[in-house]
Backbone as a ProteinNet text record, in pm:
[ID]
protein_1_A
[PRIMARY]
XXXXXXXXXXXXXXXXXXXXXXXXXXXXXXXXXXXXXXXXXXXXXXXXXXXXXXXXXXXXXXXXXXXXXXXXXXXXXXXXXXXXXXXXXXXXXXXXXXXXXXXXXXXXXXXXXXXXXXXXXXXXXXXXXXXXXXXXXXXXXXXXXXXXXXXXXX
[TERTIARY]
10175.5	10062	10033.9	9983	9948.9	9798	9722.4	9577.6	9523.4	9403.6	9339.2	9190.2	9126	8982.4	8913.3	8791.7	8713.2	8586.2	8557.2	8436.9	8333.4	8217.4	8104.7	8029.9	8040.6	7981.3	7828.9	7767.7	7621.8	7568.5	7636	7591.8	7662.3	7769	7854.5	7900.3	7956.4	8002	8147.3	8228.7	8367.6	8374.5	8460	8485.7	8635.7	8690.4	8834.1	8859.6	8976.1	9010.1	9019.6	9057.5	9066.1	8928.2	8827.2	8690.6	8643.5	8673.1	8632.9	8709.7	8841	8923.6	8881.2	8835.8	8790.2	8669.3	8590.8	8471	8500.6	8618.6	8653.2	8699.2	8683.2	8734.5	8886.7	8944.9	9091.2	9148.2	9271.9	9337.7	9479.3	9518	9653.1	9742.1	9862.3	9960.9	9912.9	9972.5	9933.6	9950	9964.2	9992.8	10139.8	10172.1	10310.4	10404	10512.3	10611.7	10576.6	10459.4	10418.5	10415.6	10464.1	10466.1	10354.1	10358.7	10265	10173	10047.5	9953.7	9995.2	9994.7	10049.2	9975.7	10001.4	9950.3	10041.5	9988.3	10067.3	10153	10284.6	10367.6	10340.6	10366.2	10351.1	10432.2	10365.2	10424.1	10388.7	10484.2	10458.8	10504.1	10435.7	10476.1	10444.1	10354.4	10319.6	10209.1	10182	10073.7	9988.9	9861.9	9772.5	9725.6	9723.1	9669.3	9576.7	9488.5	9397.8	9430.5	9438.8	9460.3	9384.9	9301.6	9222.5	9150.3	9078.4	8994.4	9074.6	9203.9	9287.7	9351.8	9381.6	9445.1	9590.9	9679.7	9823.3	9878.9	9961	10033.7	10173.2	10212.3	10337.7	10433.8	10545.1	10650.1	10610.7	10666	10651.3	10769.9	10791.9	10905.2	10855.3	10924.5	10893	11017.7	11001.9	11116.9	11203.8	11154.5	11230.4	11349.8	11350.8	11469.5	11490.9	11384.2	11402.2	11488.6	11570.5	11656.5	11583.4	11494.8	11422.4	11276.2	11210.6	11069.1	10990	10884.2	10800.7	10663.6	10612.2	10477.3	10398	10289.2	10203.7	10063.9	10002.8	9867.6	9772.9	9657.6	9555.9	9450.8	9427.3	9314.6	9193.7	9102.7	8991	8886.5	8896.7	8805.7	8854.5	8985.8	9040.3	9109.5	9134.9	9208.4	9348.1	9410.6	9549.9	9632.5	9758.8	9850.4	9949.5	9995.9	10098	10204.7	10331.4	10441.7	10473.4	10470.3	10492.3	10639.9	10677	10814.1	10821	10916.1	10935	11077.2	11098.7	11231.8	11268.9	11390.2	11437.3	11505.1	11546	11615.3	11517.1	11511	11413.7	11452.5	11352.5	11379.4	11416.9	11490.4	11522	11394.8	11395.8	11283.9	11263.1	11136	11107.5	10967.8	10949.6	10818.7	10798.8	10675.4	10646.7	10655.7	10662.3	10669.1	10527.2	10516.9	10386.6	10384.2	10264.5	10242.8	10114	10123.5	10010.9	9996.4	9875.7	9849.3	9819.6	9887	9860.8	9845.9	9722.8	9698	9746.9	9835.1	9890.2	10026.7	10062.8	10192.8	10174.6	10258	10262	10381.5	10355.5	10460.5	10494.4	10620.7	10667.5	10767	10743.9	10832.1	10869.8	10999.7	11049.8	11029.1	11014.3	11000.4	11128	11135.2	11247.8	11296.8	11428.3	11482.5	11501.3	11555.1	11573	11664	11754.6	11846.7	11790.2	11661.8	11588.6	11636.8	11696.6	11735.3	11614.9	11581.9	11469.3	11517.4	11433.3	11475.3	11384.5	11432.2	11351.3	11362.4	11380.5	11394.9	11259.5	11258.6	11137.2	11151.6	11051.6	11048.9	10911.1	10907.9	10782.4	10778.5	10666.9	10647.6	10536.4	10568	10464.9	10388.7	10262.3	10184	10155.4	10157.8	10133	10255.5	10374.8	10498.6	10569	10527.7	10593.5	10741.8	10768.9	10906.5	10925.2	11030.4	11063.4	11150.7	11137.5	11233	11253.1	11366.9	11397.9	11418.1	11308	11319.7	11397.3	11463.8	11537	11449.4	11385.5	11298	11382.7	11339.7	11410.1	11334.9	11397.5	11336.4	11363.3	11318.6	11340	11226.1	11258.8	11158.8	11143.1	11055.1	11035.2	11162.8	11177.8	11288.9	11261.9	11357.7	11337.7	11213.3	11139.5	11018.8	10975.9	10904.4	10854.6	10715.6	10631.3	10494.7	10413.7	10421.4	10348	10249.3	10169.5	10079	10098.6	10049.4	10049.7	9917.7	9866.5	9738.7	9751	9681.9	9676.1	9553.1	9576.3	9468.3	9472.3	9369	9367.4	9326.6
18700.5	18717.2	18584.7	18591.7	18469.4	18457.5	18535.1	18525.3	18419.9	18374.1	18275.9	18307.1	18296.1	18319.9	18193.4	18172.2	18054.8	18102.4	18045.5	18080.1	17969.5	18004.2	17912.4	17919.4	17814.8	17816	17821.3	17762.4	17763.9	17903.1	17973.3	18108.3	18217.5	18179.3	18275.6	18386.1	18340.1	18430.5	18400.3	18505.1	18492	18509.7	18430.9	18444.4	18431.4	18513.7	18502.8	18381.2	18320.5	18203.2	18240.2	18363.1	18406.6	18404.1	18453.4	18450.5	18308.1	18218.7	18079.5	18010.4	18038.4	17975.3	18019.2	18144.6	18192.5	18114.1	18059.3	17982.2	17833.5	17789.8	17647	17602.8	17473.6	17422.9	17428.6	17453.7	17459.8	17319.4	17310.8	17181.4	17196	17113.5	17117.4	17020.2	17064.8	16977.6	16916.8	16810.3	16737.9	16590.7	16512.9	16372.2	16362.5	16282.4	16274.3	16243.1	16319.4	16298.6	16364.2	16426.1	16486.9	16638.3	16698.2	16843.1	16898.9	17028.4	17099.3	17184.9	17196.7	17281.1	17426	17503.4	17638.9	17725.2	17854.7	17945.4	17936.6	17968.9	17964.4	18089.6	18073.8	18192.8	18250.7	18378.8	18434.7	18351.6	18305.6	18212.6	18256	18245.2	18280.5	18167.7	18151.5	18053.1	17909.8	17888.2	17753.4	17693.8	17566.1	17495	17425.8	17405	17329.6	17204.1	17092.8	16968.2	16907.9	16818.8	16747.5	16599	16536.3	16392.3	16339.2	16238.7	16176.1	16280.2	16369.2	16468.9	16572.1	16578.3	16675.8	16769.4	16889.9	16989.9	17003.2	17000.7	17012.6	17131.8	17209.5	17319.5	17265.8	17274.5	17216	17328.2	17333.3	17429.3	17573.6	17656.8	17799.8	17853.2	17980.6	18043	18132.3	18126.4	18208.4	18285.1	18376.8	18452.7	18372.2	18258.3	18180.5	18108.5	18094.5	18043.1	17893.7	17812.8	17668.2	17627.5	17526.7	17476.5	17376	17296.7	17192.6	17232.8	17172.5	17198.5	17162.1	17236.6	17214.1	17163.8	17063.7	17012.9	17043.2	17119	17152.8	17096.4	17049.4	16994	17090	17113.3	17200.9	17117.6	17148.4	17090.3	17175	17121.5	17201.2	17231.5	17169.9	17203.7	17326.9	17331.8	17442.8	17548.1	17515.2	17601	17634.4	17536.6	17547	17455.9	17491.3	17417.3	17338.1	17227.6	17145.1	17116.4	17137.8	17104	16956.7	16882.5	16738.5	16704.8	16593.4	16543.4	16444	16465	16374.3	16318.9	16210.2	16150.8	16132.5	16085.4	16063.8	16188.1	16182.5	16295.9	16411.5	16506.9	16615.1	16719.1	16770.9	16882.2	17006.3	17096.3	17221.9	17306.2	17403.8	17497.5	17566	17588.3	17644.5	17705	17790	17844.4	17835	17849.2	17845.9	17709.3	17604.6	17466.9	17416.7	17300.8	17235.6	17123.3	17097.3	16988.2	16918.9	16791.7	16718	16584.1	16551.4	16421.4	16318.9	16203.9	16089.9	15970.4	15933.8	15830.7	15879.5	15801.7	15841.2	15908.3	15945	16008.3	16156.4	16238.9	16382.2	16406.7	16458.8	16484.3	16633.8	16666.2	16805.5	16823	16927	16951.7	17099.3	17122.8	17256.5	17359.7	17484.1	17596.1	17677.6	17758.3	17851	17841.2	17829.6	17819.1	17957.5	17961.2	18087.9	18187.1	18135.9	18223.1	18259.9	18229.2	18262.4	18183.2	18067.5	17977.9	17892.9	17890	17810.5	17667	17569.9	17429.5	17342.9	17222.8	17124.8	16988.4	16988.1	16861.9	16801.9	16672.1	16595.8	16518.1	16531.3	16458.4	16398.2	16284.9	16216.7	16190.2	16230.6	16205.8	16103.7	15992.5	15895.9	15957.4	15989	16052.8	15955.9	15827.2	15729.3	15708.3	15715.1	15693.6	15824.9	15935.8	16065.6	16053.1	15981.9	15957.4	16007.3	16089.4	16145.1	16049.4	16055.7	15993	16088.5	16073.5	16154.4	16059.8	16023.3	15924.8	15980.2	15893.5	15930.6	15897.7	15997.5	15977.7	15976.6	15901.2	15896.2	15978.6	16004.2	16084.5	16232.5	16311.7	16456.3	16518.5	16557.7	16617.5	16766	16829.3	16973.5	17050.2	17167.6	17255.4	17317.3	17394	17459.2	17546.4	17552.5	17635	17669.9	17780.8	17834.2	17892.3	17890.7	17944.1	17874.7	17744	17662.2	17574.2	17499.6	17403.5	17267.2	17165.3	17029.5	16965.1	16874.9	16811.2	16661	16587.7	16442.8	16408.5	16347.2	16303.7	16151	16089.7	15942.4	15878.6
10412.1	10499	10568.4	10687.8	10760.2	10779	10706.5	10719.2	10623.7	10652.8	10568.5	10570.3	10456.4	10448.1	10401.1	10448.3	10413.4	10343.7	10226.4	10152.5	10169.6	10225	10236.3	10103.2	10022	9888.1	9891.5	9993	10000.8	10031.5	10122.9	10162.4	10083.1	10009.4	9938.2	10033.3	10147.2	10252.8	10286.5	10290.2	10333.6	10484.7	10550.1	10692.8	10713.1	10801.2	10828.5	10915.8	10899.4	10979.2	11126.7	11157.3	11296.8	11361	11290.9	11345.1	11366.6	11273	11286.9	11399.3	11409.8	11512.8	11652.3	11665.8	11796.7	11846	11753.7	11789.1	11804.6	11760.5	11760.1	11898.2	11929.8	12057.7	12058.3	12175	12181.9	12175.4	12130.4	12117.6	12166.9	12258.7	12313.9	12239.7	12206.1	12143.5	12014.5	11974.5	11853.9	11883.4	11782.1	11801.6	11837.2	11936.6	11981.8	11865.6	11854.1	11749.8	11617.7	11608.6	11483	11487.6	11592	11596.2	11682.2	11703.9	11790.3	11705	11744.7	11671.5	11689.9	11582.4	11583.3	11482.5	11489.6	11387.6	11266.1	11151.9	11029.3	11018.4	10998.7	10977.9	10839.1	10819	10683.9	10584.4	10479	10382.7	10241.5	10150.4	10010.8	9918.8	9806	9706.1	9741.7	9837	9881.5	9794.5	9816.3	9748.8	9854.9	9824.6	9912	9839.9	9911.5	9857.4	9962.1	9917.3	10006.8	9998.4	10115.5	10122	10242.8	10220.5	10326.7	10412.7	10346.6	10415.6	10494.6	10473.7	10543.3	10442.1	10486.2	10400.2	10442.1	10342.3	10368.1	10292.2	10359.6	10297.3	10265.3	10139.4	10092.4	10056	10128.2	10095.2	10116.7	10032	10049.2	10128	10115.5	10183.3	10296.3	10410	10526.3	10567.2	10659.4	10707.9	10803.1	10850.5	10948.3	10885.6	10753.9	10685	10691.6	10688.9	10688	10569.1	10588.6	10481.3	10393.2	10453.8	10380.3	10363.9	10266.9	10243.4	10369.8	10394.9	10512.6	10468.8	10539.8	10517.2	10643.7	10627.1	10741	10718.5	10825.9	10820.8	10891.9	10831.2	10890.1	10962	11089.2	11161.8	11125.2	11047	10995.6	11102.8	11220	11329.7	11405.9	11433.3	11511.9	11426.1	11298.7	11206.2	11257.3	11323.2	11364.8	11275	11259	11173.1	11255.8	11198.3	11261	11156.6	11190.5	11101.6	11118.8	11008.7	11014	10999.9	11057.7	11050.2	10935	10843.4	10731.8	10734.5	10660.8	10653.4	10507.2	10484.6	10348	10293	10165.6	10103.5	10075.4	10167.2	10158.2	10054.2	9981.8	9891.1	9972.7	9911.4	9979.1	9990.3	10080.2	10093.2	9958.8	9921.6	9790.2	9786.9	9688.5	9656.6	9506.4	9461.5	9318.5	9254.4	9333.8	9285.3	9257.3	9194.8	9184.9	9288.1	9340.7	9436.4	9394.7	9361.8	9306.7	9377.7	9419.2	9479.6	9370.3	9379	9291.8	9385.9	9415.6	9516.3	9651.4	9714.8	9845.5	9831.9	9710.1	9685	9653.7	9714	9685.4	9594.3	9475.9	9378.4	9382.7	9406.8	9409	9295.5	9214.9	9101.6	9094.9	9071.8	9041.1	9150.5	9106.7	9198.6	9204.7	9307.8	9325.4	9469	9488.2	9623.7	9685.8	9805.8	9879.1	9805.6	9724.3	9650.3	9513.6	9490.9	9368.3	9246.9	9272.7	9164	9125.7	8997.7	8949	8925.9	8962.2	8961.9	8873.8	8844.7	8771.2	8838.3	8970.1	9041.2	9075.5	9100.7	9124.7	9254.7	9341.9	9468.2	9488.7	9559.4	9590.1	9740.3	9804	9946.6	9963.9	10029.6	10067.1	10184.6	10164.3	10269.7	10384.5	10357.4	10462.8	10550.8	10491.1	10566.1	10601.3	10538.1	10553.1	10518.6	10408.7	10365	10222	10202.6	10072	9992.5	9860.9	9769.8	9652.2	9587.2	9470.1	9352.6	9284.7	9176.9	9057.7	8989.7	8868.4	8748.1	8691.9	8576.2	8449.1	8349.9	8222.3	8118.7	8007.2	7901.6	7923.1	7826.8	7835	7916.7	8037.8	8126.9	8101.6	8178	8164	8199.6	8143	8177.9	8314.6	8365.6	8494.6	8487.1	8599.5	8599.8	8741.9	8748.5	8874.6	8850.2	8951.2	8943	8833.7	8831	8734.9	8810.1	8739.8	8802.5	8738.3	8806	8753.8	8795.9	8714.7	8740	8723.4	8807.5	8795.9	8711.6	8597.4	8510.1	8507.2	8554	8564.9	8438
[MASK]
++++++++++++++++++++++++++++++++++++++++++++++++++++++++++++++++++++++++++++++++++++++++++++++++++++++++++++++++++++++++++++++++++++++++++++++++++++++++++

């Protein structure tokens, strides 16, 4: 599904993103080199994280068949999405992974690829540089997993 609903906690009222977007000011393009503002394609198995007052959609699988994981940013004023450009060794497209913010780093672990293979790989995205790395962790890590969560405890 490509719909999104917003819950106003003070009024305890649901509103569809389409209704809110119709009232929002229009926005042309995006920041040069960072992609174009667009509607969200139907996506499954994605995660949402917040960084510096912005909402990011991490991964998920769509019918368009991307090979690498996709990071999308939500403009909370217009409720339009922008696909961000990242560099470095990108994780493959996946759903059911965990995505956790630790400072300015986005940690992505596991999930399931397009061929339904469950993974236990670990990737870190610097949100400031939009650059991926695949660190080599030591010790006995988690086994392969999908549809799990992870939490940052300071």
